[in-house]
Short mmCIF file of C-alpha atoms in Angstrom, two decimals:
data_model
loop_
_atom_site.label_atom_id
_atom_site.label_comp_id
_atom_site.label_asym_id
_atom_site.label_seq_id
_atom_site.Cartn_x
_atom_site.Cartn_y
_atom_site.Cartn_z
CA UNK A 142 -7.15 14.24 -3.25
CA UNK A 143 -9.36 13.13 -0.04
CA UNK A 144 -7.95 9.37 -0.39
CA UNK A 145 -4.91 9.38 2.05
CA UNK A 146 -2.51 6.06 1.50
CA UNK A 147 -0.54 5.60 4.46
CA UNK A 148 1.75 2.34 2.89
CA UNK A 149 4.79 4.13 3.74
CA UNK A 150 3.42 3.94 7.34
CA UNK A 151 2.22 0.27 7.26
CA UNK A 152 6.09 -0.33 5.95
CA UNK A 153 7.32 1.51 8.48
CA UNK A 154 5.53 -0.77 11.75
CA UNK A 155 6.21 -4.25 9.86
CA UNK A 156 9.92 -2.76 9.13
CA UNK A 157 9.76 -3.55 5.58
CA UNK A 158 11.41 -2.14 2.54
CA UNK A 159 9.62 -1.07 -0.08
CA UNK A 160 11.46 -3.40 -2.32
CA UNK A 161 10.71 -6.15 -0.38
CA UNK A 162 6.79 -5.57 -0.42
CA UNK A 163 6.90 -4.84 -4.23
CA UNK A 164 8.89 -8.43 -5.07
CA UNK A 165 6.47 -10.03 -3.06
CA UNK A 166 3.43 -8.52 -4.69
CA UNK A 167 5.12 -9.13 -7.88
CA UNK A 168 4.82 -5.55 -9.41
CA UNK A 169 7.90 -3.19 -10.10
CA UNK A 170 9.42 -0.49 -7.34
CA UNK A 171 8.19 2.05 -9.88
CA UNK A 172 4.42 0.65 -9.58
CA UNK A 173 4.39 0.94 -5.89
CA UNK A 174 6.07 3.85 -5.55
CA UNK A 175 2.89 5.52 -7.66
CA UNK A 176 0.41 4.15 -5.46
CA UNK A 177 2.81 4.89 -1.54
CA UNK A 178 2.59 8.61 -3.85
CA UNK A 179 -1.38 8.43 -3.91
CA UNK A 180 -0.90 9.13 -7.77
CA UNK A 181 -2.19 6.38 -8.79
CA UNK A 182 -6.16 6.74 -10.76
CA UNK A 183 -7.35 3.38 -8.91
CA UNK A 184 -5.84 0.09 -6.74
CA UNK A 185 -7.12 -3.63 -7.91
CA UNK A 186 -9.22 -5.43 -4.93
CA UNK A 187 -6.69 -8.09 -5.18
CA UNK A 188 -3.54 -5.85 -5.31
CA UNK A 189 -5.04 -4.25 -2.13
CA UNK A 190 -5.84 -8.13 -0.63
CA UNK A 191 -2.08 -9.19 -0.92
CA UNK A 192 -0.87 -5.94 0.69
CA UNK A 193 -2.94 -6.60 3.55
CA UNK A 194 -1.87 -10.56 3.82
CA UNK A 195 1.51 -9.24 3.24
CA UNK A 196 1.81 -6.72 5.66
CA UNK A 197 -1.13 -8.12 8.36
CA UNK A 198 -3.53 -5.10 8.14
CA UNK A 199 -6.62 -4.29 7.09
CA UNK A 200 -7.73 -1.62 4.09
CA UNK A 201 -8.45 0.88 6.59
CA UNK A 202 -4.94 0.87 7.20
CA UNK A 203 -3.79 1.22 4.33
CA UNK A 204 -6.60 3.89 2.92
CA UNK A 205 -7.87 6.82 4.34
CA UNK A 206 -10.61 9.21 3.55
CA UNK A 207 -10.07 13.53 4.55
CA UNK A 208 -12.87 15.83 3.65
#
């Protein structure tokens, strides 16, 4: 798949759990884990909004395109 998520590296510069992201998003571990996997079909605008509040970034952090 072209669309790179890099969440796991967002986590990693804001030294945040996992856990802790997914209770403040309000979705389940298992949820997030899908999408961090990049197995997820699609992401909500506003799911993706809140991660970037949450975590100070912009979608181009978070999402990345490779031919």
């Amino acid at each position: 798949m072209p669309i790179i998520v890099n969440l796991d590296v967002m986590l990693a510069k804001r030294k945040m759990q996992s856990k802790e992201l997914a209770e403040k998003l309000g979705i389940t571990p298992v949820n997030l884990s899908i999408l961090k996997t990049g197995k997820a079909k699609g992401v909500r605008f506003d799911t993706l909004e809140a991660i970037c509040k949450i975590l100070e970034c912009q979608p181009g952090d978070i999402l990345e395109f490779r031919d």
